[in-house]
Short mmCIF file of C-alpha atoms in Angstrom, two decimals:
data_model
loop_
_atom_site.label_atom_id
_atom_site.label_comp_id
_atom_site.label_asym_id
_atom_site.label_seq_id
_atom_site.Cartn_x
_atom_site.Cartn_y
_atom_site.Cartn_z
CA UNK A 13 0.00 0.00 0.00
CA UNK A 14 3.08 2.44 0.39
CA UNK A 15 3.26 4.99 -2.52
CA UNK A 16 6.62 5.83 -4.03
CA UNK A 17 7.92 8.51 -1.85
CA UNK A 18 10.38 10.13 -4.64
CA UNK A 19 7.79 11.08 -7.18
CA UNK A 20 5.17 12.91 -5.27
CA UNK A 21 4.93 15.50 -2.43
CA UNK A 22 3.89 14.04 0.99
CA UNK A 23 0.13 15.33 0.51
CA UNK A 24 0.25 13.64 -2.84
CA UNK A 25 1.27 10.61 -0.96
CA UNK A 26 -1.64 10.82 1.70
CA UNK A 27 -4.11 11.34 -0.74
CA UNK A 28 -3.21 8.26 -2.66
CA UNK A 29 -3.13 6.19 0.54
CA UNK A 30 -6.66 7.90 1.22
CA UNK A 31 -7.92 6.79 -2.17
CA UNK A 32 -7.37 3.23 -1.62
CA UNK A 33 -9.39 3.01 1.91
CA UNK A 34 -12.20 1.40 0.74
CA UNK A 35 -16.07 2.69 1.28
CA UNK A 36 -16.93 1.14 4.75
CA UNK A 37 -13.74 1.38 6.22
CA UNK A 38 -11.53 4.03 8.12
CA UNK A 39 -8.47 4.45 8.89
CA UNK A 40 -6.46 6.43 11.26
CA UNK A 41 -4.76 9.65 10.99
CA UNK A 42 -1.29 7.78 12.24
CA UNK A 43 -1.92 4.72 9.48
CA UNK A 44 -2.12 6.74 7.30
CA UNK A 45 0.91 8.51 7.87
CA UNK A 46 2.52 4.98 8.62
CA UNK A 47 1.55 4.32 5.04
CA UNK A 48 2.87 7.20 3.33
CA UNK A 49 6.20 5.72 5.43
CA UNK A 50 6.19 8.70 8.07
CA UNK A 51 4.64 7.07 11.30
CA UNK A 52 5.32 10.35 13.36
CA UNK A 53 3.40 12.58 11.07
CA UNK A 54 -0.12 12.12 11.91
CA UNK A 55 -0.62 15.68 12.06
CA UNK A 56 0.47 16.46 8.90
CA UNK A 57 -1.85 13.86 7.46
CA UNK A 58 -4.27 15.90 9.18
CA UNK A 59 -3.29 19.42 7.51
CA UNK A 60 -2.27 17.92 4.41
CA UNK A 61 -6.24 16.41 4.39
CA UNK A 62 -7.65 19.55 5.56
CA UNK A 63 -6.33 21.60 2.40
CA UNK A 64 -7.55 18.72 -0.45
CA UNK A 65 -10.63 20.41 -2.58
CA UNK A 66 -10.33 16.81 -4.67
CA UNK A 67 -13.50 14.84 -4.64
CA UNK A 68 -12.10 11.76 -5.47
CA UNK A 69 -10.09 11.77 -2.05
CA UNK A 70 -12.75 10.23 0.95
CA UNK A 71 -10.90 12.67 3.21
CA UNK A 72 -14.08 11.74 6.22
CA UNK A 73 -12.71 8.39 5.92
CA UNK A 74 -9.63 8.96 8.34
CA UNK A 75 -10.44 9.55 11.64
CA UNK A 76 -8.70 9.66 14.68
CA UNK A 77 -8.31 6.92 17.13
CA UNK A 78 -10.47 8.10 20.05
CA UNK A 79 -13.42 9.38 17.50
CA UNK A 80 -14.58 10.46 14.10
CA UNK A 81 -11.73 14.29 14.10
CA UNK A 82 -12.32 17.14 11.94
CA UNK A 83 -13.89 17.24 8.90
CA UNK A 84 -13.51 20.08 6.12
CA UNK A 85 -17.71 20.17 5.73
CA UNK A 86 -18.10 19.72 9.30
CA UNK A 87 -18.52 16.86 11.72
CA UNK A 88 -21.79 16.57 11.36
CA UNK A 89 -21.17 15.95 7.51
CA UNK A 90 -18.50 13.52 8.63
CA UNK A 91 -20.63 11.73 10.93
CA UNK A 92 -23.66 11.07 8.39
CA UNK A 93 -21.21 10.20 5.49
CA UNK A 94 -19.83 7.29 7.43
CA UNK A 95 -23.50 6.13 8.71
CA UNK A 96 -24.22 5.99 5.15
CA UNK A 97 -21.78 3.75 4.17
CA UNK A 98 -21.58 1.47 7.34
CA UNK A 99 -18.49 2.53 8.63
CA UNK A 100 -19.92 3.58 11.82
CA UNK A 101 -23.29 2.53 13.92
CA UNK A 102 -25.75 5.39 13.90
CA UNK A 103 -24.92 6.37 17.46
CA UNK A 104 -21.11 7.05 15.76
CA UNK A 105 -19.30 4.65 17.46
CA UNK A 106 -17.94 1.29 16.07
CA UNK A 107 -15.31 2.38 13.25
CA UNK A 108 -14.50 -0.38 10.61
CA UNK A 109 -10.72 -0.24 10.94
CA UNK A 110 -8.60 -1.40 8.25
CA UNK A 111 -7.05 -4.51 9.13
CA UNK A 112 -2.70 -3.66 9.86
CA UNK A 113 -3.15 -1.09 12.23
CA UNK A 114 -2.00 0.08 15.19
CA UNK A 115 -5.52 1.39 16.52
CA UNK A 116 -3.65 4.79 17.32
CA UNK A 117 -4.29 7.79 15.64
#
């Protein structure tokens, strides 16, 4: 799942990672960032997620380990996109994790 880190710019990295998570699933901010081969930059996932205007990029599909996080369109947004595809009961708890984590954000 790791992108080639010499031919695109870390954000460009994240949002290929981000691409790949598949509809029902989350991941975390920190897999993520483990994925783009930078386990210590779950922040930057974070920024780097909060500036993409691409909708091809299920940015409310990363969410941090205690909870669903930020969201560009809101939480609210967030929240409902997730119920919608199953990721999350409706009471917003129960995240499908992708399997290979560490279950930290």
């Amino acid at each position: 799942m790791r992108p080639d880190r010499t031919s695109q710019s870390f954000a460009g990295r994240v949002y290929e990672v981000v691409r790949r998570i598949p509809r029902g699933s989350v991941m975390t901010y920190r897999q993520v960032a483990e994925a783009v081969g930078s386990p210590r930059a779950a922040r930057a996932v974070g920024s780097a997620l909060r500036k993409n205007r691409d909708p091809r990029v299920p940015c409310h599909r990363v969410v941090r380990a205690d909870g669903p996080g930020g969201y560009n369109r809101g939480p609210e947004v967030k929240l409902e996109l997730l119920r919608r595809e199953g990721a999350i009961a409706p009471d917003g708890r129960g995240a499908r994790r992708r399997p290979g984590g560490t279950g930290r954000s």
